Amino acid sequence: MQGSAAATYTLGASDLARAPLNGVKCVNTTTNAQSCSFTFTNTPCIDKFECMENGLTYNNRTTTPTARNPIYTKMMSTGFELDAVAVLTSGSQSTAYTATGVVVDLVNDNGGTCGSTVIASKTVNFSAADSGRKKVTFTNSDVLGSYPNLRCRVRDLNLNKTGCSSDNFSVRPLALNITNVAPQQLTPSHTSSPVRRAGQDKFSVTVSTNEANYNGTPKVDSNKLDTHAGGTSLGQVNGLFGKAISGVSSGLDFTYSEVGHFRFQAEGVYDDTFTDVDIATGDCTNTFDTAGNGTPKRFGCKFGNTVASSYIGRFIPDHFKITASTSYTDGCGVFTYYNQDPGLITPFVLEAKNAADVTTQYYTGNYAIFGLNNWANYFFELQAVAPNQTIPDGVTITASTTNPAGTWNSGVANVQARHRVTRPTNPVEPRSYRITAQPRGNDGTELVNSTRAEILTPTDPNVPQPRFRFGRLAVTSAHGSELLPLSVPIQAQFWNGTGFVRNRDDNCTAIPVTSITMRNYRGNLNACETQLSIASPMSEGELGLRLSAPGVTGTNPNTGSVDLEVNLGAAAPTERTCTNAVESAATNGAINWFGNPDPIGRATFGVYKAPIIYMRENF
């Protein structure tokens, strides 16, 4: 016979069919008295147990199956409290249940029921004051590992009754510890080695929970990366961790999309799925909280590294990429002389790229090691435009005396490179060329290469074609009266395919007057009796050199001649010139693109008749 609680009950009969209808008699064998009243003093019979979060209201799941008696996420090595509840067949709490030696176990979940693997165990006694609900305390040392899916089991060994918690729960690690990264740098430096190519070369990361049970799979949060320059990185870490074994997870195939160094900020490596059994039910918060929130406490569903890692790197660009400009600057207006320096100027854009061909933002400052100002780093080449055309003998592309110019800014440099295209061995007609480059730089211990690309394509119909001209300088001999100034024409010429013609496009050539040597005086003409002046630069390919009138010394006319030599390059130590009354050393020329030898002409005074018979000026 079972009663709902300890109390006095009266037996009776109803719906009797035969007389006497009230003839029920009872005998109490304990008191030997005739009475239908008797007393239950022992604990009522229970059906099962529930186990739930301490302090929450118990819900009858027999009458309300959707109701919950939750157990929140727990943390390893952190004490917590649960309540064991005695439950009647009706699903109600058995408030009169008392017992001793009730065992409360934390066990593995086995397909929605309690498994047989015991994680921790406590023994409790139910007194009348507990009203069928007993608090069970687990200390910091009871659960020293992490578990993704547990349940609470309650057993009354005397009554042979067992109950399994309706809710399962997880015990999460305290944190993830980054135990190893490679390559590792304690202090980032733009010259450190080894190096890895951005987005290409692999590096490894190992994390641990410092206990053997963790079997989750960590992740990387690329929004929580620090750069070598400070601040949050724009780079991305790609790669996957392996499933942890004995609390340790490693990833060997990570790549970083940027240049320089980075490190993981706190929570840069994390796990947000280990507590999945509690996430869907809201039994943990979507945070990294380890202090707990509310009463009873709910911890964060997520956990990760709590301190920043060491720096990882150094990372360098995977390759450089050139984007040609649609414009260029000729050395002399609309053309360039062979060997002219400074000659052709080609602007182009150079970008430092990762393996995915994305510009690396941190290739700048000290970390931009490629020397933009070193012409040799670009490995320029000159190529013929037409398929049947060859490069003339003697023609190569070489560095100008003016270095390329450019500055790295967020992985991008706008470069202006100056080139000198050497003079052919023999005269050639004006030609266009294709110029390509393949920037290469030794960045520490690795060669950063690129694909050869055009920086100048003269066949593009949208771009005017540059023309290289084989030039020379001609000094035309002149004669006139010693009483008048004398003009000596100096003309720039180029080979048009059949002969040298005046280069009317030349409005740039300038000749320093001191670079014109005066020598081989003849007749009655002596040094500095006539002096040089010049109108420079050229206009339509011609430059006006002017000699002052020698005049008359005493009764003797200063007639005679002088040879005029334009120094295209270096002047000889003995060469002299006259720009005033005192003879001075001639200076070097700087127009060696006109070839050699130096052009020479002769100015003659008073020896020949002037070519002008009569001249009149009208005002």
Coordinates of C-alpha atoms in Angstrom, one line a residue:
M1 CA 0.0 0.0 0.0
Q2 CA 1.3 3.4 -0.9
G3 CA 0.5 6.9 0.4
S4 CA 1.5 10.2 -1.0
A5 CA 3.2 11.2 2.3
A6 CA 3.5 10.2 5.9
A7 CA 0.0 10.7 7.5
T8 CA -3.1 9.0 9.1
Y9 CA -5.4 7.3 6.6
T10 CA -8.9 5.6 7.0
L11 CA -9.9 2.6 5.0
G12 CA -13.3 2.3 3.7
A13 CA -15.5 0.6 1.0
S14 CA -17.8 2.1 -1.5
D15 CA -20.3 0.9 -4.1
L16 CA -21.2 -2.3 -2.0
A17 CA -23.9 -4.4 -3.8
R18 CA -25.0 -6.7 -0.9
A19 CA -26.1 -6.0 2.7
P20 CA -24.9 -5.0 5.1
L21 CA -23.9 -2.0 3.0
N22 CA -22.0 -0.5 5.9
G23 CA -20.6 -3.7 7.4
V24 CA -16.9 -3.0 6.9
K25 CA -14.8 -3.9 9.9
C26 CA -11.0 -3.3 10.3
V27 CA -8.6 -4.7 12.9
N28 CA -5.3 -2.9 13.6
T29 CA -2.9 -5.7 14.4
T30 CA -0.4 -3.4 15.9
T31 CA -2.8 -2.1 18.6
N32 CA -5.2 -5.1 18.6
A33 CA -8.0 -2.6 18.3
Q34 CA -10.9 -2.6 15.9
S35 CA -10.3 0.5 13.8
C36 CA -10.0 1.4 10.1
S37 CA -7.6 4.3 10.8
F38 CA -3.9 3.7 10.5
T39 CA -0.8 5.9 10.1
F40 CA 2.0 5.9 7.5
T41 CA 5.2 7.1 9.1
N42 CA 7.8 6.0 6.5
T43 CA 8.9 7.8 3.3
P44 CA 6.5 7.7 0.5
C45 CA 7.5 5.6 -2.5
I46 CA 9.2 7.7 -5.3
D47 CA 9.4 7.1 -9.0
K48 CA 12.7 8.8 -10.0
F49 CA 15.0 11.7 -9.5
E50 CA 15.7 15.0 -11.3
C51 CA 19.0 16.9 -11.2
M52 CA 19.1 20.6 -12.0
E53 CA 20.7 24.0 -11.4
N54 CA 20.7 25.0 -7.8
G55 CA 18.1 27.5 -6.8
L56 CA 16.0 27.4 -9.9
T57 CA 12.3 26.5 -9.7
Y58 CA 11.5 22.8 -10.3
N59 CA 9.2 22.2 -13.2
N60 CA 6.9 19.1 -13.5
R61 CA 7.9 17.7 -16.9
T62 CA 5.3 14.9 -16.7
T63 CA 2.5 17.5 -16.9
T64 CA 4.5 20.0 -19.0
P65 CA 6.9 18.0 -21.2
T66 CA 8.3 21.2 -22.8
A67 CA 9.3 22.6 -19.4
R68 CA 13.0 22.7 -18.5
N69 CA 15.1 22.0 -15.4
P70 CA 18.4 23.3 -16.8
I71 CA 22.0 22.7 -15.8
Y72 CA 24.2 25.6 -16.9
T73 CA 27.6 25.3 -18.5
K74 CA 30.4 24.7 -15.9
M75 CA 34.1 25.4 -15.9
M76 CA 36.7 22.9 -15.1
S77 CA 38.5 23.3 -11.8
T78 CA 35.7 25.6 -10.7
G79 CA 33.2 24.5 -8.0
F80 CA 29.5 24.5 -8.6
E81 CA 26.2 23.4 -7.0
L82 CA 23.3 21.2 -8.3
D83 CA 20.1 20.2 -6.8
A84 CA 18.9 16.5 -6.6
V85 CA 15.1 16.3 -6.6
A86 CA 13.0 13.3 -5.6
V87 CA 10.1 12.9 -8.0
L88 CA 6.8 11.0 -7.6
T89 CA 5.0 9.1 -10.4
S90 CA 2.9 12.2 -11.0
G91 CA 6.0 14.2 -11.7
S92 CA 5.6 16.3 -8.6
Q93 CA 8.4 16.8 -6.1
S94 CA 8.2 14.3 -3.3
T95 CA 8.4 16.8 -0.4
A96 CA 8.4 14.1 2.3
Y97 CA 11.2 12.0 0.9
T98 CA 14.0 11.2 3.3
A99 CA 17.0 9.0 2.7
T100 CA 20.6 8.4 3.5
G101 CA 23.5 7.4 1.2
V102 CA 22.0 8.9 -2.0
V103 CA 24.7 8.9 -4.7
V104 CA 24.9 11.8 -7.1
D105 CA 27.2 11.2 -10.1
L106 CA 28.4 13.3 -13.0
V107 CA 28.4 10.9 -16.0
N108 CA 28.8 11.0 -19.7
D109 CA 25.8 11.5 -21.9
N110 CA 24.9 8.3 -23.8
G111 CA 22.4 9.2 -26.6
G112 CA 20.3 11.4 -24.4
T113 CA 20.5 9.2 -21.3
C114 CA 23.0 8.8 -18.5
G115 CA 26.1 6.8 -19.5
S116 CA 28.2 4.6 -17.3
T117 CA 31.4 6.6 -17.1
V118 CA 31.6 8.5 -13.8
I119 CA 33.4 11.8 -13.9
A120 CA 32.7 12.8 -10.3
S121 CA 30.6 11.5 -7.5
K122 CA 29.0 12.8 -4.2
T123 CA 27.0 11.1 -1.5
V124 CA 24.2 13.1 0.3
N125 CA 21.4 12.5 2.8
F126 CA 17.9 13.8 2.4
S127 CA 16.3 15.0 5.7
A128 CA 12.8 16.0 6.3
A129 CA 13.9 19.6 6.2
D130 CA 15.1 19.2 2.6
S131 CA 11.5 18.6 1.4
G132 CA 12.7 16.2 -1.3
R133 CA 15.3 18.6 -2.8
K134 CA 19.0 18.4 -1.8
K135 CA 21.8 20.7 -2.7
V136 CA 24.9 18.9 -4.0
T137 CA 28.2 20.7 -3.9
F138 CA 31.1 20.0 -6.2
T139 CA 34.4 21.6 -5.3
N140 CA 37.3 23.0 -7.5
S141 CA 39.1 19.7 -7.3
D142 CA 36.2 17.5 -8.3
V143 CA 36.1 18.2 -12.1
L144 CA 39.7 18.9 -13.3
G145 CA 39.1 18.3 -17.0
S146 CA 36.7 19.5 -19.7
Y147 CA 33.8 17.5 -21.0
P148 CA 31.5 18.5 -23.9
N149 CA 28.4 16.5 -22.9
L150 CA 27.6 15.3 -19.4
R151 CA 24.5 14.5 -17.3
C152 CA 23.8 14.2 -13.6
R153 CA 22.6 10.8 -12.2
V154 CA 21.0 10.3 -8.8
R155 CA 20.7 6.9 -7.2
D156 CA 18.9 5.6 -4.0
L157 CA 20.6 2.3 -3.5
N158 CA 18.2 1.3 -0.7
L159 CA 15.1 1.8 -2.8
N160 CA 16.9 0.8 -6.0
K161 CA 15.7 4.0 -7.7
T162 CA 17.8 5.9 -10.2
G163 CA 17.1 9.2 -12.0
C164 CA 18.9 11.0 -14.9
S165 CA 18.9 14.7 -15.4
S166 CA 16.6 15.8 -18.1
D167 CA 19.2 18.4 -19.2
N168 CA 22.7 17.7 -20.4
F169 CA 25.6 20.2 -19.9
S170 CA 29.2 20.9 -20.8
V171 CA 32.2 21.6 -18.6
R172 CA 34.4 23.9 -20.6
P173 CA 38.2 24.6 -20.3
L174 CA 39.3 27.8 -18.5
A175 CA 41.2 29.0 -21.6
L176 CA 43.3 28.1 -24.6
N177 CA 47.0 28.6 -24.2
I178 CA 49.1 29.3 -27.3
T179 CA 52.1 27.1 -26.6
N180 CA 54.0 27.4 -29.8
V181 CA 54.2 29.5 -33.0
A182 CA 56.7 29.2 -35.7
P183 CA 58.4 31.3 -37.0
Q184 CA 58.4 33.2 -33.8
Q185 CA 59.8 36.7 -33.1
L186 CA 59.9 38.1 -29.6
T187 CA 60.6 41.6 -31.0
P188 CA 59.5 42.4 -34.6
S189 CA 62.2 43.7 -36.9
H190 CA 62.1 44.5 -40.6
T191 CA 65.4 42.6 -41.1
S192 CA 64.5 39.4 -39.1
S193 CA 64.7 36.0 -40.6
P194 CA 63.5 33.4 -41.5
V195 CA 60.9 34.9 -43.8
R196 CA 57.6 33.7 -45.2
R197 CA 55.8 34.8 -48.4
A198 CA 52.5 36.5 -47.7
G199 CA 49.6 34.1 -48.4
Q200 CA 51.9 31.4 -49.6
D201 CA 54.4 30.0 -47.1
K202 CA 53.0 28.0 -44.2
F203 CA 53.5 28.5 -40.4
S204 CA 52.3 26.5 -37.4
V205 CA 50.4 27.3 -34.2
T206 CA 49.8 24.9 -31.3
V207 CA 47.4 25.5 -28.5
S208 CA 46.6 23.6 -25.3
T209 CA 44.1 23.6 -22.4
N210 CA 46.6 22.2 -20.0
E211 CA 44.4 19.1 -19.4
A212 CA 43.9 15.9 -21.3
N213 CA 40.2 15.8 -22.0
Y214 CA 39.7 18.7 -24.4
N215 CA 38.9 17.3 -27.9
G216 CA 37.5 20.4 -29.6
T217 CA 38.7 22.3 -32.7
P218 CA 39.9 25.8 -32.2
K219 CA 39.5 28.6 -34.7
V220 CA 41.3 31.9 -35.6
D221 CA 39.6 35.3 -35.3
S222 CA 41.4 37.4 -38.0
N223 CA 39.7 40.5 -36.5
K224 CA 41.9 40.0 -33.4
L225 CA 45.4 40.3 -34.8
D226 CA 48.0 42.9 -33.9
T227 CA 50.5 44.3 -36.4
H228 CA 54.2 45.0 -35.9
A229 CA 53.3 48.7 -36.2
G230 CA 50.6 48.5 -33.5
G231 CA 46.9 48.4 -34.0
T232 CA 44.6 45.8 -35.4
S233 CA 45.9 44.1 -38.5
L234 CA 44.1 44.2 -41.9
G235 CA 45.6 40.9 -42.6
Q236 CA 43.9 37.5 -42.6
V237 CA 45.1 34.2 -41.2
N238 CA 43.9 31.3 -43.3
G239 CA 44.2 27.7 -42.2
L240 CA 42.6 25.2 -39.8
F241 CA 43.4 23.7 -36.5
G242 CA 43.2 19.9 -36.2
K243 CA 40.8 18.3 -33.6
A244 CA 42.5 18.4 -30.3
I245 CA 44.0 15.1 -28.9
S246 CA 44.7 14.9 -25.2
G247 CA 44.0 18.6 -24.9
V248 CA 46.4 19.8 -27.6
S249 CA 45.5 21.1 -31.1
S250 CA 47.9 22.1 -33.8
G251 CA 47.6 23.7 -37.2
L252 CA 50.6 23.4 -39.6
D253 CA 49.2 25.0 -42.7
F254 CA 48.4 28.6 -41.7
T255 CA 49.2 31.5 -44.0
Y256 CA 49.1 35.2 -43.4
S257 CA 47.9 37.6 -46.1
E258 CA 50.0 40.6 -45.0
V259 CA 53.6 41.8 -44.8
G260 CA 55.7 42.1 -41.6
H261 CA 54.8 40.6 -38.3
F262 CA 51.5 39.9 -36.4
R263 CA 50.5 38.4 -33.2
F264 CA 47.2 37.0 -31.8
Q265 CA 45.4 39.4 -29.5
A266 CA 43.6 37.9 -26.5
E267 CA 40.8 35.6 -27.9
G268 CA 42.5 35.6 -31.3
V269 CA 42.4 31.8 -31.0
Y270 CA 39.1 30.5 -29.7
D271 CA 36.6 27.7 -29.5
D272 CA 32.9 28.5 -29.8
T273 CA 31.5 25.0 -30.4
F274 CA 32.8 22.9 -27.5
T275 CA 29.7 23.9 -25.5
D276 CA 27.2 23.3 -28.3
V277 CA 24.9 21.3 -26.0
D278 CA 24.3 24.5 -23.9
I279 CA 24.4 27.1 -26.7
A280 CA 21.1 26.2 -28.3
T281 CA 19.3 26.3 -24.9
G282 CA 20.9 29.5 -23.7
D283 CA 22.6 27.8 -20.8
C284 CA 25.7 29.9 -21.4
T285 CA 26.2 33.4 -22.7
N286 CA 27.7 34.3 -26.1
T287 CA 30.8 35.7 -24.5
F288 CA 34.2 34.7 -23.1
D289 CA 33.0 35.3 -19.5
T290 CA 34.8 33.3 -16.8
A291 CA 33.4 35.2 -13.8
G292 CA 29.8 34.1 -14.4
N293 CA 26.8 36.3 -14.8
G294 CA 23.6 36.2 -12.8
T295 CA 22.3 33.9 -10.1
P296 CA 23.0 31.0 -10.6
K297 CA 26.0 31.9 -12.7
R298 CA 26.1 31.5 -16.4
F299 CA 29.5 31.4 -18.0
G300 CA 30.5 32.3 -21.5
C301 CA 30.0 29.7 -24.2
K302 CA 33.4 30.7 -25.8
F303 CA 36.9 30.4 -24.5
G304 CA 40.3 31.4 -26.0
N305 CA 43.8 32.6 -25.3
T306 CA 43.7 35.2 -22.5
V307 CA 47.0 36.9 -23.3
A308 CA 48.6 38.0 -26.6
S309 CA 50.9 35.6 -28.3
S310 CA 54.5 36.2 -29.4
Y311 CA 54.9 37.9 -32.8
I312 CA 54.9 35.6 -35.9
G313 CA 56.9 36.5 -39.0
R314 CA 58.6 38.0 -40.8
F315 CA 56.3 37.9 -43.9
I316 CA 57.3 39.4 -47.2
P317 CA 55.4 39.9 -50.5
D318 CA 54.8 36.9 -52.6
H319 CA 55.5 38.9 -55.8
F320 CA 55.5 42.3 -57.3
K321 CA 53.1 43.4 -60.0
I322 CA 53.6 46.2 -62.6
T323 CA 50.8 48.3 -64.1
A324 CA 51.9 50.3 -67.1
S325 CA 51.0 53.9 -67.5
T326 CA 49.4 55.3 -70.6
S327 CA 51.8 58.2 -70.7
Y328 CA 55.6 58.8 -70.8
T329 CA 58.0 61.6 -71.2
D330 CA 60.4 61.8 -74.1
G331 CA 63.9 63.1 -73.5
C332 CA 63.4 66.0 -75.9
G333 CA 59.8 67.0 -76.5
V334 CA 58.4 64.5 -78.9
F335 CA 61.5 62.3 -79.3
T336 CA 64.5 61.0 -77.5
Y337 CA 68.1 60.9 -78.8
Y338 CA 70.0 57.6 -78.5
N339 CA 72.2 57.8 -75.5
Q340 CA 70.4 60.9 -74.2
D341 CA 70.6 61.3 -70.5
P342 CA 68.3 62.0 -68.9
G343 CA 66.3 60.4 -71.6
L344 CA 63.0 58.6 -71.8
I345 CA 60.9 58.7 -68.5
T346 CA 58.4 55.9 -68.0
P347 CA 55.9 56.1 -65.2
F348 CA 54.4 52.9 -63.9
V349 CA 52.7 51.5 -60.8
L350 CA 54.5 48.8 -58.7
E351 CA 52.5 46.9 -56.2
A352 CA 53.6 44.4 -53.5
K353 CA 51.2 41.5 -53.7
N354 CA 50.4 38.4 -51.7
A355 CA 49.8 35.0 -53.2
A356 CA 46.2 35.8 -53.9
D357 CA 47.3 38.9 -55.9
V358 CA 46.0 41.2 -53.2
T359 CA 48.1 44.3 -52.4
T360 CA 49.8 44.1 -49.1
Q361 CA 49.0 47.2 -47.1
Y362 CA 51.9 47.0 -44.7
Y363 CA 54.7 46.9 -47.3
T364 CA 55.7 50.4 -46.4
G365 CA 58.3 52.2 -44.3
N366 CA 61.1 50.0 -43.1
Y367 CA 59.3 46.9 -44.2
A368 CA 59.3 48.0 -47.8
I369 CA 62.8 46.7 -48.5
F370 CA 62.7 46.8 -52.3
G371 CA 64.8 49.8 -53.4
L372 CA 62.6 51.9 -55.7
N373 CA 65.5 54.2 -56.5
N374 CA 67.8 51.5 -57.8
W375 CA 67.4 51.1 -61.5
A376 CA 69.1 47.7 -61.5
N377 CA 66.3 46.2 -59.3
Y378 CA 63.8 46.4 -62.2
F379 CA 65.8 44.4 -64.7
F380 CA 64.5 46.5 -67.6
E381 CA 64.7 45.1 -71.1
L382 CA 64.4 46.7 -74.6
Q383 CA 62.4 44.7 -77.2
A384 CA 61.7 45.3 -80.8
V385 CA 58.1 46.3 -81.7
A386 CA 57.7 44.8 -85.1
P387 CA 58.0 40.9 -85.4
N388 CA 60.5 41.2 -88.2
Q389 CA 62.5 44.0 -86.5
T390 CA 65.7 43.5 -84.6
I391 CA 67.5 45.6 -82.0
P392 CA 70.3 47.5 -83.8
D393 CA 73.9 46.7 -82.9
G394 CA 75.1 48.6 -79.9
V395 CA 71.6 49.4 -78.6
T396 CA 70.8 48.5 -75.0
I397 CA 68.8 50.1 -72.3
T398 CA 70.9 51.3 -69.3
A399 CA 70.5 53.4 -66.2
S400 CA 70.3 57.1 -66.3
T401 CA 72.5 59.2 -64.1
T402 CA 69.2 60.2 -62.5
N403 CA 67.8 57.4 -60.3
P404 CA 64.2 56.3 -60.5
A405 CA 61.9 58.1 -58.1
G406 CA 59.1 56.6 -56.0
T407 CA 57.8 56.0 -52.5
W408 CA 56.1 53.0 -51.1
N409 CA 52.7 53.8 -49.6
S410 CA 50.5 50.9 -48.4
G411 CA 52.1 48.5 -50.7
V412 CA 51.8 50.7 -53.8
A413 CA 54.5 52.8 -55.4
N414 CA 54.1 55.3 -58.3
V415 CA 57.5 55.0 -60.0
Q416 CA 59.2 57.3 -62.5
A417 CA 62.1 55.6 -64.1
R418 CA 64.6 57.3 -66.4
H419 CA 66.4 55.4 -69.1
R420 CA 69.4 55.8 -71.4
V421 CA 69.2 53.8 -74.6
T422 CA 72.7 53.5 -76.0
R423 CA 73.7 54.7 -79.4
P424 CA 73.7 52.3 -82.3
T425 CA 77.0 51.3 -83.9
N426 CA 75.8 52.7 -87.2
P427 CA 73.1 55.3 -88.1
V428 CA 69.5 54.0 -88.1
E429 CA 66.2 55.5 -88.9
P430 CA 63.9 56.6 -86.1
R431 CA 62.5 53.6 -84.2
S432 CA 60.2 52.7 -81.4
Y433 CA 60.8 50.0 -78.8
R434 CA 58.9 48.1 -76.2
I435 CA 60.3 48.3 -72.7
T436 CA 59.6 45.6 -70.1
A437 CA 60.6 45.1 -66.5
Q438 CA 60.7 42.3 -64.0
P439 CA 61.3 43.7 -60.5
R440 CA 63.3 41.5 -58.3
G441 CA 64.6 42.2 -54.8
N442 CA 66.4 40.1 -52.2
D443 CA 64.2 40.7 -49.1
G444 CA 66.5 39.3 -46.4
T445 CA 67.0 35.7 -47.3
E446 CA 64.3 35.3 -50.0
L447 CA 64.1 36.6 -53.6
V448 CA 60.9 38.4 -54.3
N449 CA 60.2 38.0 -58.0
S450 CA 57.6 39.1 -60.5
T451 CA 56.4 38.3 -63.9
R452 CA 58.0 40.3 -66.7
A453 CA 55.6 43.0 -67.8
E454 CA 55.5 45.9 -70.2
I455 CA 55.9 49.4 -68.9
L456 CA 55.9 51.0 -72.4
T457 CA 54.0 49.5 -75.4
P458 CA 54.4 51.9 -78.3
T459 CA 52.0 49.9 -80.4
D460 CA 49.1 50.9 -78.2
P461 CA 46.9 53.2 -80.5
N462 CA 45.9 55.3 -77.5
V463 CA 49.5 56.1 -76.6
P464 CA 51.8 58.3 -78.9
Q465 CA 54.8 56.4 -80.0
P466 CA 58.1 57.5 -78.7
R467 CA 60.8 57.7 -81.4
F468 CA 64.5 57.3 -80.8
R469 CA 66.6 59.3 -83.2
F470 CA 70.3 58.9 -84.2
G471 CA 71.5 62.4 -83.8
R472 CA 74.6 64.5 -84.5
L473 CA 75.6 68.1 -84.0
A474 CA 76.9 70.2 -87.0
V475 CA 78.8 73.5 -86.7
T476 CA 78.5 75.5 -90.0
S477 CA 81.6 77.5 -90.9
A478 CA 81.0 81.2 -91.3
H479 CA 82.9 84.3 -92.4
G480 CA 82.3 88.0 -92.2
S481 CA 83.9 91.4 -91.6
E482 CA 86.2 92.0 -88.6
L483 CA 84.1 95.1 -88.0
L484 CA 80.9 93.2 -87.4
P485 CA 79.7 90.4 -85.1
L486 CA 79.6 87.0 -86.7
S487 CA 76.8 84.3 -86.3
V488 CA 77.9 80.7 -86.5
P489 CA 75.0 78.3 -86.9
I490 CA 75.0 75.1 -84.8
Q491 CA 72.5 72.6 -86.0
A492 CA 71.0 69.4 -84.5
Q493 CA 70.5 66.7 -87.1
F494 CA 69.2 63.1 -87.2
W495 CA 69.4 60.2 -89.6
N496 CA 66.1 59.9 -91.5
G497 CA 67.1 56.6 -93.2
T498 CA 68.9 58.1 -96.2
G499 CA 70.9 61.0 -94.6
F500 CA 71.2 63.5 -91.9
V501 CA 68.6 66.3 -91.8
R502 CA 67.9 69.2 -89.5
N503 CA 66.0 68.1 -86.4
R504 CA 63.3 70.8 -86.3
D505 CA 61.7 69.0 -83.3
D506 CA 64.7 69.8 -81.1
N507 CA 63.8 72.7 -78.8
C508 CA 65.7 71.3 -75.8
T509 CA 69.4 70.9 -76.6
A510 CA 71.4 73.4 -74.6
I511 CA 75.1 74.0 -75.0
P512 CA 77.1 75.8 -72.3
V513 CA 79.1 78.6 -74.0
T514 CA 82.2 77.6 -72.0
S515 CA 82.1 74.1 -73.5
I516 CA 83.0 75.6 -76.9
T517 CA 86.7 75.4 -77.5
M518 CA 88.5 78.2 -79.5
R519 CA 91.8 77.0 -81.0
N520 CA 94.0 77.2 -84.1
Y521 CA 94.0 81.0 -84.4
R522 CA 95.3 82.1 -87.8
G523 CA 96.2 85.4 -89.5
N524 CA 96.1 88.5 -87.4
L525 CA 93.5 87.1 -85.1
N526 CA 94.6 86.4 -81.5
A527 CA 92.9 84.8 -78.5
C528 CA 90.0 86.7 -77.1
E529 CA 90.0 89.4 -79.7
T530 CA 86.6 87.9 -80.5
Q531 CA 84.4 86.5 -77.8
L532 CA 81.6 83.9 -77.6
S533 CA 78.0 84.3 -76.6
I534 CA 75.1 82.0 -77.2
A535 CA 71.4 81.9 -77.3
S536 CA 70.4 78.5 -75.7
P537 CA 68.5 76.2 -75.9
M538 CA 67.9 75.4 -79.6
S539 CA 64.9 76.5 -81.5
E540 CA 63.7 74.2 -84.2
G541 CA 67.0 72.4 -84.2
E542 CA 69.3 75.4 -84.5
L543 CA 71.2 77.4 -82.0
G544 CA 72.7 80.8 -82.5
L545 CA 76.4 81.1 -81.6
R546 CA 77.7 84.7 -81.8
L547 CA 81.2 86.0 -82.0
S548 CA 81.9 89.6 -81.3
A549 CA 83.6 91.8 -83.9
P550 CA 87.4 91.5 -83.6
G551 CA 87.8 95.1 -84.7
V552 CA 91.1 96.9 -85.3
T553 CA 94.1 97.0 -83.0
G554 CA 96.0 100.2 -83.7
T555 CA 96.1 100.4 -87.5
N556 CA 96.0 96.6 -87.9
P557 CA 92.7 94.9 -88.6
N558 CA 92.2 91.8 -86.5
T559 CA 91.6 89.6 -89.5
G560 CA 92.0 85.8 -89.6
S561 CA 90.2 82.7 -88.4
V562 CA 89.5 80.6 -85.3
D563 CA 88.3 77.0 -85.1
L564 CA 85.3 76.4 -82.9
E565 CA 84.9 72.9 -81.4
V566 CA 81.9 71.9 -79.3
N567 CA 82.8 69.6 -76.5
L568 CA 80.2 66.8 -76.5
G569 CA 81.9 65.1 -73.5
A570 CA 85.0 65.8 -71.5
A571 CA 87.2 68.7 -72.3
A572 CA 91.0 68.3 -72.7
P573 CA 93.1 70.0 -70.0
T574 CA 94.7 72.3 -72.7
E575 CA 91.5 73.5 -74.3
R576 CA 90.7 77.2 -73.9
T577 CA 87.8 79.5 -74.7
C578 CA 86.9 83.1 -74.6
T579 CA 83.8 84.5 -73.1
N580 CA 85.4 87.7 -72.0
A581 CA 88.8 89.5 -72.6
V582 CA 90.7 86.9 -70.6
E583 CA 91.2 83.3 -72.0
S584 CA 89.8 80.6 -69.7
A585 CA 89.8 76.8 -69.6
A586 CA 87.0 75.2 -71.7
T587 CA 84.5 73.1 -69.7
N588 CA 83.1 69.6 -70.2
G589 CA 80.1 69.1 -72.5
A590 CA 77.1 67.1 -71.4
I591 CA 75.5 66.1 -74.7
N592 CA 77.5 63.0 -75.6
W593 CA 74.3 61.6 -77.3
F594 CA 75.4 63.4 -80.4
G595 CA 78.2 60.8 -80.7
N596 CA 81.8 61.6 -81.7
P597 CA 84.0 63.2 -82.7
D598 CA 83.3 66.6 -81.5
P599 CA 81.9 68.9 -84.3
I600 CA 84.2 71.6 -85.5
G601 CA 83.5 74.8 -87.6
R602 CA 85.6 77.8 -88.6
A603 CA 84.9 81.4 -88.1
T604 CA 86.8 83.7 -90.5
F605 CA 87.0 87.5 -90.2
G606 CA 88.0 89.9 -93.1
V607 CA 89.6 87.2 -95.3
Y608 CA 86.6 86.7 -97.6
K609 CA 84.0 89.1 -98.8
A610 CA 80.9 89.2 -96.8
P611 CA 78.0 87.3 -98.4
I612 CA 75.8 90.4 -98.0
I613 CA 76.4 93.1 -100.6
Y614 CA 74.1 95.7 -99.2
M615 CA 71.9 95.7 -96.0
R616 CA 69.5 98.3 -94.9
E617 CA 67.4 98.3 -91.7
N618 CA 64.1 100.2 -91.7
F619 CA 62.6 101.4 -88.5

